[in-house]
Coordinates of C-alpha atoms in Angstrom, one line a residue:
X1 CA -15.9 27.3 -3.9
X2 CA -16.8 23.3 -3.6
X3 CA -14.0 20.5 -3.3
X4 CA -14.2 19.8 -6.8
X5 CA -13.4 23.5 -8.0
X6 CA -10.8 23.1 -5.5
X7 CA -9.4 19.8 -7.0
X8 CA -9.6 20.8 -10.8
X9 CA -8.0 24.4 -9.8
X10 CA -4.7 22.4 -8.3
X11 CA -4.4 19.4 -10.6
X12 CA -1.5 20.6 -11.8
X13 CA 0.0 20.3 -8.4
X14 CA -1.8 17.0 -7.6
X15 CA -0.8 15.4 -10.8
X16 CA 3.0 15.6 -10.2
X17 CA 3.0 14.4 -6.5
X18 CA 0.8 11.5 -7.6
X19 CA 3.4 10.9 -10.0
X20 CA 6.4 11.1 -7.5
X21 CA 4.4 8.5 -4.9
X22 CA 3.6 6.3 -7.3
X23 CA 7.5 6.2 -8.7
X24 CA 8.7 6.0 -5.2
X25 CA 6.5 3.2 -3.7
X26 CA 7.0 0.6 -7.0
X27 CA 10.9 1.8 -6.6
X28 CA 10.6 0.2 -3.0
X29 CA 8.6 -2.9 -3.7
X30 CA 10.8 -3.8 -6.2
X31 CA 13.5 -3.5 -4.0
X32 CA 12.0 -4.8 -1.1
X33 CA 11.1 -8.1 -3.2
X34 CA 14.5 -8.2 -4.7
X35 CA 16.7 -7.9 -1.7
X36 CA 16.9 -10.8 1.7
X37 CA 18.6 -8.6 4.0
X38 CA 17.2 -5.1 5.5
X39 CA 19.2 -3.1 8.1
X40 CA 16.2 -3.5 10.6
X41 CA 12.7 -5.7 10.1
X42 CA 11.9 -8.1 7.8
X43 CA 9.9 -8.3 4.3
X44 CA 6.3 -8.7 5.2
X45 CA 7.0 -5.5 8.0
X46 CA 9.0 -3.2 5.2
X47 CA 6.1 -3.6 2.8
X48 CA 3.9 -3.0 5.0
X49 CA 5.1 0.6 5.9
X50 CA 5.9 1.2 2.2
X51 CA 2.3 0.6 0.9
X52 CA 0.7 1.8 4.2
X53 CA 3.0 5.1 4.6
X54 CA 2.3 7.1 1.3
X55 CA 4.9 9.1 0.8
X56 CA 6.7 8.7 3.9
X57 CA 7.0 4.9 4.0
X58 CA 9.2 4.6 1.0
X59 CA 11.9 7.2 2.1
X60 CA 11.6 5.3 5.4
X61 CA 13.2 2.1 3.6
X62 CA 15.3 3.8 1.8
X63 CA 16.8 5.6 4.6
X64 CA 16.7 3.1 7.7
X65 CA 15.6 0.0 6.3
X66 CA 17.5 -1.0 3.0
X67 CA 20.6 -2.5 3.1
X68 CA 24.2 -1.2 1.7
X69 CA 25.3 -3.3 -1.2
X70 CA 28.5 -4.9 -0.9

């Protein structure tokens, strides 16, 4: 089995996750670029972990980083 029997045998798996990281990191930019205040960091260091970080780095913001509306 080669890595691209592999890939087209679990694309329906792949395809979904893809989907979820893609939704979860332009949900965080946006709100990164939308908002002033963070709970800890700044802009340039929240985007950074949110583009850098797949998957992880937008759940990061959205637990730690992002800011309770008032």
């Amino acid at each position: 089995m080669n890595n691209f029997d592999f890939f087209k045998e679990n694309l329906p798996i792949f395809i979904p996750l893809v989907l979820l990281e893609l939704i979860l990191v332009i949900a965080a930019v946006r709100h990164v670029l939308k908002h002033p205040h963070y709970r800890f960091g700044n802009r340039a260091v929240w985007l950074l972990i949110v583009i850098l970080i797949q998957i992880i780095g937008p759940v990061i913001y959205f637990v730690f980083g992002k800011e309770e509306d008032q």
